[in-house]
Amino acid sequence: MKNPIAESIADFLKRYHPFTSINSPNLLEIAQSINVIYLEKNDYLFKVNDQTHKTFYMVASGAIGLTITSDSDDILIDKCDEGDIIGLRPFFAKDNYLMNAKAREESIVYAIPIEVFKPIVMQNSNVLNFLLQSFASNTRNPLDKNHKGKLLSENVIYNDSTNEIQYYQPIRYTKNAVTASSTEIVKNIALIMTNKKIGSIIIHNEGLPIGIVTDKDLRSKIATGRYSIETTIDKVMSSPVITVTENLSIVEAQIMMLKHNVGHLCVTKDGTSHSQISGIISEHDIVVAQANNPGVLLKQAKRAQNTGDLKNIREKVSDLIQHSIDKNIPIKHICSIVSEINTAITRKAIDQTIEKLGTPPPCSFSWINIGSQGRKEQLLLSDQDNAIIFEDVSDERYDEVKEYFLNLGGIVTKKLNKIGYSFCEDNMMASNPLWCKSISDWKNQFKTWILNPREKQDVISTLFFDYDFVYGNDKLVKEITDTIFEHSKDNQLFLAYLGSEALKNPPPLGFFRQFLVESDGEHKDTFDIKRRALLQLIDAARILILDHGVKNINNTASRFAKLAEIEPLNATIYEACEEAFLELVKFRTEEGLMHNTDGNYLNLKELSKLDKVKLKNTFQPINDVQELIKNKFKLTYFT
């Protein structure tokens, strides 16, 4: 019996890709399974963090907007019109939606069951290739020159600065995969899987992969009675197993699973079934990898409900850093991404604290990070350095207002400590009355540091000249910046003081070009990469950028890049300093990840000969820029 509604839907579908490549019987089968959804204007099809549906969608009429939420505002990423497909995320990931899909006008949408569509896809190379091409090109319809649409917008947080890491970082997989011989019986295989609490085993013949057995195989072939538990596993396994190369990216793993309709990939030395097994990739590995991508972590930070949620996010950052380094993502790019995540975590911690206090801030204020966080150079877990600036209030209110912000600072810093950012040993934190001041008090503080740098009533800290706005009213931070540059301009005493501080530590090589290492204590015979190399470049970049009056560039590598632009005659030195700084940061980061430390102390015995040469090569730029500073600020008598 004919179904005129289904036939009408099928006629509509075949006008659009990829349905144009599906034959009439299959198209009718799909049409008969479709659920027709009516949406009024502003109705949601799905929202951020909703569990993925068992269907994907095609717009039959009207328009659906894809949006992300940023600072309480919905930002439109893409508009889907008649014939556009949306909601493909369930094909590529098991975790929740990362976008809102909202009707921009009255709309009719076809909900297409994935369970019905997917088998047809696997039998139709044109449809499969369309989806793979869509995924690879980040568009919904790569064949439409004028209206491709953004597939990315459904699959990741739409942020151009994060896409490189998200899609091309290598996937972390199980490297010591459990394997078994093809002559083993099913009963033994099941016992191994149960004891080791695993869902799959790669089957090999003389060390080469020939198949795979999963929980699904045991359920469908053994539990149903099709095969006896005494059957040899080669009769039950799925074969051939899909093999891939080592260092596979997330997107490549997703495409391979979709293309072959499998949930596991066998990693081998050369990517073929003719080489030794290196490991196994599961759908779970892809889900975990996606959970650690920067866009998702940023989104999770904004949605976090408590300190525990923020702690979990921060712990995932180490995996993100390791993955990015493994894929040779530039360290400067990694610093930028991690800084954004750190800032998002701090902002949410402040939001949570204000909500907990139950009383809104009594006046406008700004929270700033200082030191390495202020320079956006903090990759590893190190201590926190921060401060609060609040607007001027009447004398009568001052003590009450300051008390509120000290309380806020105390709770936030304790929260950050629980998250993983340890307390500053020197107490340079917003919970300290010295670092929680009104805007006028802060201006006076910076004037004192700049105009009387040798007076020690307050210990001058160059950390406070490296700061980054985090939360609140950024105009207060701008006032601080204006004060600093107003009083430091042509201030030879202050610049000479900073210069002398920058020259206190010479390049870290002895007379015979040997590394200067720690002579005693806990870190005896190790190389202090922070104190003996990084700080020299940080201090040099700071004084030189202040001398030029360049505002709002606090990152050391970015400062050297800007200096190379400003001083063409010294560009070679500054470019070498930028390169050396980033190389040193990479050394420190790899050391910290390897030993779960702050990475400050390198064990030179663990470095290869090539790494030692690379490390020594970073010291010449330190010498060159220190000589430049000595001459530029006439510091012969200071050193």
PDB file of N, CA, C and O in Angstrom, residues 419-470:
ATOM      1  N   ILE A 419      41.824  23.669  43.282  1.00  0.00           N
ATOM      2  CA  ILE A 419      41.772  23.312  41.862  1.00  0.00           C
ATOM      3  C   ILE A 419      43.131  22.820  41.385  1.00  0.00           C
ATOM      4  O   ILE A 419      43.224  21.958  40.512  1.00  0.00           O
ATOM      5  N   GLY A 420      44.206  23.355  41.979  1.00  0.00           N
ATOM      6  CA  GLY A 420      45.541  22.915  41.584  1.00  0.00           C
ATOM      7  C   GLY A 420      46.561  24.020  41.436  1.00  0.00           C
ATOM      8  O   GLY A 420      47.739  23.764  41.199  1.00  0.00           O
ATOM      9  N   TYR A 421      46.136  25.277  41.609  1.00  0.00           N
ATOM     10  CA  TYR A 421      47.068  26.407  41.547  1.00  0.00           C
ATOM     11  C   TYR A 421      47.501  26.704  42.993  1.00  0.00           C
ATOM     12  O   TYR A 421      46.748  27.302  43.760  1.00  0.00           O
ATOM     13  N   SER A 422      48.706  26.300  43.355  1.00  0.00           N
ATOM     14  CA  SER A 422      49.131  26.387  44.751  1.00  0.00           C
ATOM     15  C   SER A 422      49.277  27.833  45.207  1.00  0.00           C
ATOM     16  O   SER A 422      49.432  28.755  44.402  1.00  0.00           O
ATOM     17  N   PHE A 423      49.231  28.025  46.534  1.00  0.00           N
ATOM     18  CA  PHE A 423      49.399  29.359  47.107  1.00  0.00           C
ATOM     19  C   PHE A 423      50.794  29.897  46.788  1.00  0.00           C
ATOM     20  O   PHE A 423      51.768  29.142  46.739  1.00  0.00           O
ATOM     21  N   CYS A 424      50.874  31.203  46.589  1.00  0.00           N
ATOM     22  CA  CYS A 424      52.169  31.852  46.360  1.00  0.00           C
ATOM     23  C   CYS A 424      52.963  31.869  47.666  1.00  0.00           C
ATOM     24  O   CYS A 424      52.455  32.313  48.708  1.00  0.00           O
ATOM     25  N   GLU A 425      54.203  31.402  47.626  1.00  0.00           N
ATOM     26  CA  GLU A 425      55.030  31.373  48.832  1.00  0.00           C
ATOM     27  C   GLU A 425      55.281  32.773  49.379  1.00  0.00           C
ATOM     28  O   GLU A 425      55.417  32.968  50.595  1.00  0.00           O
ATOM     29  N   ASP A 426      55.336  33.773  48.506  1.00  0.00           N
ATOM     30  CA  ASP A 426      55.565  35.151  48.933  1.00  0.00           C
ATOM     31  C   ASP A 426      54.256  35.895  49.209  1.00  0.00           C
ATOM     32  O   ASP A 426      54.278  37.113  49.442  1.00  0.00           O
ATOM     33  N   ASN A 427      53.145  35.165  49.178  1.00  0.00           N
ATOM     34  CA  ASN A 427      51.823  35.724  49.492  1.00  0.00           C
ATOM     35  C   ASN A 427      51.445  36.881  48.571  1.00  0.00           C
ATOM     36  O   ASN A 427      50.784  37.831  48.983  1.00  0.00           O
ATOM     37  N   MET A 428      51.880  36.813  47.304  1.00  0.00           N
ATOM     38  CA  MET A 428      51.471  37.826  46.331  1.00  0.00           C
ATOM     39  C   MET A 428      50.127  37.414  45.740  1.00  0.00           C
ATOM     40  O   MET A 428      50.030  36.976  44.591  1.00  0.00           O
ATOM     41  N   MET A 429      49.095  37.575  46.562  1.00  0.00           N
ATOM     42  CA  MET A 429      47.755  37.131  46.175  1.00  0.00           C
ATOM     43  C   MET A 429      46.717  38.154  46.616  1.00  0.00           C
ATOM     44  O   MET A 429      46.958  38.976  47.497  1.00  0.00           O
ATOM     45  N   ALA A 430      45.556  38.053  46.012  1.00  0.00           N
ATOM     46  CA  ALA A 430      44.486  39.012  46.273  1.00  0.00           C
ATOM     47  C   ALA A 430      43.962  38.940  47.702  1.00  0.00           C
ATOM     48  O   ALA A 430      43.233  39.837  48.136  1.00  0.00           O
ATOM     49  N   SER A 431      44.308  37.919  48.430  1.00  0.00           N
ATOM     50  CA  SER A 431      43.897  37.792  49.827  1.00  0.00           C
ATOM     51  C   SER A 431      44.798  38.591  50.766  1.00  0.00           C
ATOM     52  O   SER A 431      44.493  38.743  51.949  1.00  0.00           O
ATOM     53  N   ASN A 432      45.903  39.119  50.234  1.00  0.00           N
ATOM     54  CA  ASN A 432      46.862  39.913  51.017  1.00  0.00           C
ATOM     55  C   ASN A 432      46.470  41.390  50.924  1.00  0.00           C
ATOM     56  O   ASN A 432      46.326  41.921  49.823  1.00  0.00           O
ATOM     57  N   PRO A 433      46.300  42.082  52.071  1.00  0.00           N
ATOM     58  CA  PRO A 433      45.916  43.505  52.037  1.00  0.00           C
ATOM     59  C   PRO A 433      46.834  44.364  51.171  1.00  0.00           C
ATOM     60  O   PRO A 433      46.403  45.380  50.618  1.00  0.00           O
ATOM     61  N   LEU A 434      48.126  43.942  51.036  1.00  0.00           N
ATOM     62  CA  LEU A 434      49.057  44.712  50.210  1.00  0.00           C
ATOM     63  C   LEU A 434      48.684  44.653  48.730  1.00  0.00           C
ATOM     64  O   LEU A 434      49.034  45.550  47.965  1.00  0.00           O
ATOM     65  N   TRP A 435      48.011  43.581  48.334  1.00  0.00           N
ATOM     66  CA  TRP A 435      47.698  43.389  46.922  1.00  0.00           C
ATOM     67  C   TRP A 435      46.203  43.467  46.660  1.00  0.00           C
ATOM     68  O   TRP A 435      45.706  42.959  45.662  1.00  0.00           O
ATOM     69  N   CYS A 436      45.483  44.097  47.539  1.00  0.00           N
ATOM     70  CA  CYS A 436      44.052  44.352  47.365  1.00  0.00           C
ATOM     71  C   CYS A 436      43.830  45.816  47.728  1.00  0.00           C
ATOM     72  O   CYS A 436      43.757  46.172  48.903  1.00  0.00           O
ATOM     73  N   LYS A 437      43.782  46.698  46.722  1.00  0.00           N
ATOM     74  CA  LYS A 437      43.783  48.132  46.963  1.00  0.00           C
ATOM     75  C   LYS A 437      42.790  48.842  46.048  1.00  0.00           C
ATOM     76  O   LYS A 437      42.383  48.307  45.019  1.00  0.00           O
ATOM     77  N   SER A 438      42.493  50.066  46.420  1.00  0.00           N
ATOM     78  CA  SER A 438      41.689  50.919  45.543  1.00  0.00           C
ATOM     79  C   SER A 438      42.546  51.370  44.369  1.00  0.00           C
ATOM     80  O   SER A 438      43.780  51.290  44.403  1.00  0.00           O
ATOM     81  N   ILE A 439      41.916  51.888  43.329  1.00  0.00           N
ATOM     82  CA  ILE A 439      42.643  52.321  42.151  1.00  0.00           C
ATOM     83  C   ILE A 439      43.637  53.426  42.486  1.00  0.00           C
ATOM     84  O   ILE A 439      44.777  53.426  41.990  1.00  0.00           O
ATOM     85  N   SER A 440      43.259  54.349  43.378  1.00  0.00           N
ATOM     86  CA  SER A 440      44.188  55.426  43.760  1.00  0.00           C
ATOM     87  C   SER A 440      45.379  54.869  44.520  1.00  0.00           C
ATOM     88  O   SER A 440      46.530  55.296  44.307  1.00  0.00           O
ATOM     89  N   ASP A 441      45.120  53.914  45.420  1.00  0.00           N
ATOM     90  CA  ASP A 441      46.227  53.297  46.172  1.00  0.00           C
ATOM     91  C   ASP A 441      47.171  52.555  45.235  1.00  0.00           C
ATOM     92  O   ASP A 441      48.397  52.586  45.414  1.00  0.00           O
ATOM     93  N   TRP A 442      46.608  51.875  44.243  1.00  0.00           N
ATOM     94  CA  TRP A 442      47.458  51.162  43.295  1.00  0.00           C
ATOM     95  C   TRP A 442      48.290  52.136  42.457  1.00  0.00           C
ATOM     96  O   TRP A 442      49.480  51.896  42.201  1.00  0.00           O
ATOM     97  N   LYS A 443      47.686  53.227  42.037  1.00  0.00           N
ATOM     98  CA  LYS A 443      48.449  54.220  41.274  1.00  0.00           C
ATOM     99  C   LYS A 443      49.611  54.750  42.094  1.00  0.00           C
ATOM    100  O   LYS A 443      50.743  54.894  41.592  1.00  0.00           O
ATOM    101  N   ASN A 444      49.339  55.045  43.349  1.00  0.00           N
ATOM    102  CA  ASN A 444      50.406  55.541  44.226  1.00  0.00           C
ATOM    103  C   ASN A 444      51.484  54.480  44.432  1.00  0.00           C
ATOM    104  O   ASN A 444      52.678  54.802  44.514  1.00  0.00           O
ATOM    105  N   GLN A 445      51.052  53.212  44.532  1.00  0.00           N
ATOM    106  CA  GLN A 445      52.014  52.125  44.702  1.00  0.00           C
ATOM    107  C   GLN A 445      52.959  52.042  43.498  1.00  0.00           C
ATOM    108  O   GLN A 445      54.188  51.961  43.652  1.00  0.00           O
ATOM    109  N   PHE A 446      52.393  52.091  42.302  1.00  0.00           N
ATOM    110  CA  PHE A 446      53.232  52.016  41.109  1.00  0.00           C
ATOM    111  C   PHE A 446      54.113  53.258  40.967  1.00  0.00           C
ATOM    112  O   PHE A 446      55.265  53.155  40.519  1.00  0.00           O
ATOM    113  N   LYS A 447      53.606  54.434  41.352  1.00  0.00           N
ATOM    114  CA  LYS A 447      54.428  55.646  41.316  1.00  0.00           C
ATOM    115  C   LYS A 447      55.643  55.489  42.220  1.00  0.00           C
ATOM    116  O   LYS A 447      56.770  55.860  41.861  1.00  0.00           O
ATOM    117  N   THR A 448      55.419  54.912  43.404  1.00  0.00           N
ATOM    118  CA  THR A 448      56.524  54.702  44.341  1.00  0.00           C
ATOM    119  C   THR A 448      57.548  53.742  43.760  1.00  0.00           C
ATOM    120  O   THR A 448      58.759  53.990  43.819  1.00  0.00           O
ATOM    121  N   TRP A 449      57.066  52.643  43.224  1.00  0.00           N
ATOM    122  CA  TRP A 449      57.994  51.676  42.632  1.00  0.00           C
ATOM    123  C   TRP A 449      58.803  52.291  41.495  1.00  0.00           C
ATOM    124  O   TRP A 449      59.985  51.998  41.342  1.00  0.00           O
ATOM    125  N   ILE A 450      58.169  53.136  40.695  1.00  0.00           N
ATOM    126  CA  ILE A 450      58.830  53.687  39.516  1.00  0.00           C
ATOM    127  C   ILE A 450      59.717  54.879  39.856  1.00  0.00           C
ATOM    128  O   ILE A 450      60.861  54.974  39.380  1.00  0.00           O
ATOM    129  N   LEU A 451      59.229  55.785  40.696  1.00  0.00           N
ATOM    130  CA  LEU A 451      59.967  57.012  40.993  1.00  0.00           C
ATOM    131  C   LEU A 451      61.036  56.811  42.060  1.00  0.00           C
ATOM    132  O   LEU A 451      62.021  57.553  42.106  1.00  0.00           O
ATOM    133  N   ASN A 452      60.858  55.825  42.924  1.00  0.00           N
ATOM    134  CA  ASN A 452      61.833  55.558  43.984  1.00  0.00           C
ATOM    135  C   ASN A 452      62.163  54.072  44.022  1.00  0.00           C
ATOM    136  O   ASN A 452      61.910  53.388  45.022  1.00  0.00           O
ATOM    137  N   PRO A 453      62.730  53.551  42.968  1.00  0.00           N
ATOM    138  CA  PRO A 453      62.908  52.102  42.868  1.00  0.00           C
ATOM    139  C   PRO A 453      63.842  51.494  43.897  1.00  0.00           C
ATOM    140  O   PRO A 453      63.768  50.302  44.160  1.00  0.00           O
ATOM    141  N   ARG A 454      64.708  52.330  44.503  1.00  0.00           N
ATOM    142  CA  ARG A 454      65.658  51.763  45.451  1.00  0.00           C
ATOM    143  C   ARG A 454      65.152  51.815  46.890  1.00  0.00           C
ATOM    144  O   ARG A 454      65.802  51.311  47.791  1.00  0.00           O
ATOM    145  N   GLU A 455      64.014  52.451  47.099  1.00  0.00           N
ATOM    146  CA  GLU A 455      63.454  52.476  48.438  1.00  0.00           C
ATOM    147  C   GLU A 455      62.717  51.176  48.701  1.00  0.00           C
ATOM    148  O   GLU A 455      61.908  50.743  47.905  1.00  0.00           O
ATOM    149  N   LYS A 456      62.969  50.577  49.862  1.00  0.00           N
ATOM    150  CA  LYS A 456      62.477  49.232  50.122  1.00  0.00           C
ATOM    151  C   LYS A 456      61.346  49.198  51.153  1.00  0.00           C
ATOM    152  O   LYS A 456      61.116  48.187  51.791  1.00  0.00           O
ATOM    153  N   GLN A 457      60.637  50.325  51.335  1.00  0.00           N
ATOM    154  CA  GLN A 457      59.508  50.264  52.258  1.00  0.00           C
ATOM    155  C   GLN A 457      58.550  49.157  51.800  1.00  0.00           C
ATOM    156  O   GLN A 457      58.037  48.405  52.604  1.00  0.00           O
ATOM    157  N   ASP A 458      58.264  49.113  50.533  1.00  0.00           N
ATOM    158  CA  ASP A 458      57.545  48.007  49.933  1.00  0.00           C
ATOM    159  C   ASP A 458      58.518  47.335  48.972  1.00  0.00           C
ATOM    160  O   ASP A 458      59.195  48.004  48.205  1.00  0.00           O
ATOM    161  N   VAL A 459      58.595  46.009  49.041  1.00  0.00           N
ATOM    162  CA  VAL A 459      59.528  45.310  48.169  1.00  0.00           C
ATOM    163  C   VAL A 459      59.034  45.424  46.727  1.00  0.00           C
ATOM    164  O   VAL A 459      57.950  44.980  46.397  1.00  0.00           O
ATOM    165  N   ILE A 460      59.835  46.061  45.883  1.00  0.00           N
ATOM    166  CA  ILE A 460      59.433  46.192  44.480  1.00  0.00           C
ATOM    167  C   ILE A 460      59.433  44.815  43.839  1.00  0.00           C
ATOM    168  O   ILE A 460      60.336  44.016  44.059  1.00  0.00           O
ATOM    169  N   SER A 461      58.416  44.523  43.125  1.00  0.00           N
ATOM    170  CA  SER A 461      58.342  43.240  42.430  1.00  0.00           C
ATOM    171  C   SER A 461      58.092  43.501  40.959  1.00  0.00           C
ATOM    172  O   SER A 461      57.063  44.064  40.596  1.00  0.00           O
ATOM    173  N   THR A 462      59.026  43.073  40.133  1.00  0.00           N
ATOM    174  CA  THR A 462      58.824  43.230  38.694  1.00  0.00           C
ATOM    175  C   THR A 462      57.648  42.399  38.210  1.00  0.00           C
ATOM    176  O   THR A 462      57.130  42.648  37.126  1.00  0.00           O
ATOM    177  N   LEU A 463      57.216  41.423  39.035  1.00  0.00           N
ATOM    178  CA  LEU A 463      56.032  40.643  38.681  1.00  0.00           C
ATOM    179  C   LEU A 463      54.838  41.532  38.375  1.00  0.00           C
ATOM    180  O   LEU A 463      54.009  41.231  37.517  1.00  0.00           O
ATOM    181  N   PHE A 464      54.747  42.653  39.104  1.00  0.00           N
ATOM    182  CA  PHE A 464      53.573  43.508  38.982  1.00  0.00           C
ATOM    183  C   PHE A 464      53.574  44.341  37.699  1.00  0.00           C
ATOM    184  O   PHE A 464      52.613  45.047  37.421  1.00  0.00           O
ATOM    185  N   PHE A 465      54.646  44.246  36.936  1.00  0.00           N
ATOM    186  CA  PHE A 465      54.663  44.926  35.645  1.00  0.00           C
ATOM    187  C   PHE A 465      54.291  43.954  34.523  1.00  0.00           C
ATOM    188  O   PHE A 465      54.310  44.310  33.355  1.00  0.00           O
ATOM    189  N   ASP A 466      53.965  42.713  34.921  1.00  0.00           N
ATOM    190  CA  ASP A 466      53.462  41.697  33.986  1.00  0.00           C
ATOM    191  C   ASP A 466      52.095  41.273  34.498  1.00  0.00           C
ATOM    192  O   ASP A 466      51.998  40.445  35.404  1.00  0.00           O
ATOM    193  N   TYR A 467      51.052  41.846  33.950  1.00  0.00           N
ATOM    194  CA  TYR A 467      49.720  41.545  34.463  1.00  0.00           C
ATOM    195  C   TYR A 467      48.737  41.364  33.306  1.00  0.00           C
ATOM    196  O   TYR A 467      48.965  41.827  32.189  1.00  0.00           O
ATOM    197  N   ASP A 468      47.641  40.672  33.634  1.00  0.00           N
ATOM    198  CA  ASP A 468      46.623  40.393  32.614  1.00  0.00           C
ATOM    199  C   ASP A 468      45.247  40.525  33.257  1.00  0.00           C
ATOM    200  O   ASP A 468      44.998  39.976  34.332  1.00  0.00           O
ATOM    201  N   PHE A 469      44.389  41.275  32.605  1.00  0.00           N
ATOM    202  CA  PHE A 469      43.021  41.434  33.095  1.00  0.00           C
ATOM    203  C   PHE A 469      42.281  40.101  33.025  1.00  0.00           C
ATOM    204  O   PHE A 469      42.336  39.402  32.020  1.00  0.00           O
ATOM    205  N   VAL A 470      41.567  39.764  34.106  1.00  0.00           N
ATOM    206  CA  VAL A 470      40.844  38.504  34.179  1.00  0.00           C
ATOM    207  C   VAL A 470      39.344  38.715  34.335  1.00  0.00           C
ATOM    208  O   VAL A 470      38.539  38.088  33.653  1.00  0.00           O
TER     209      VAL A 470
END
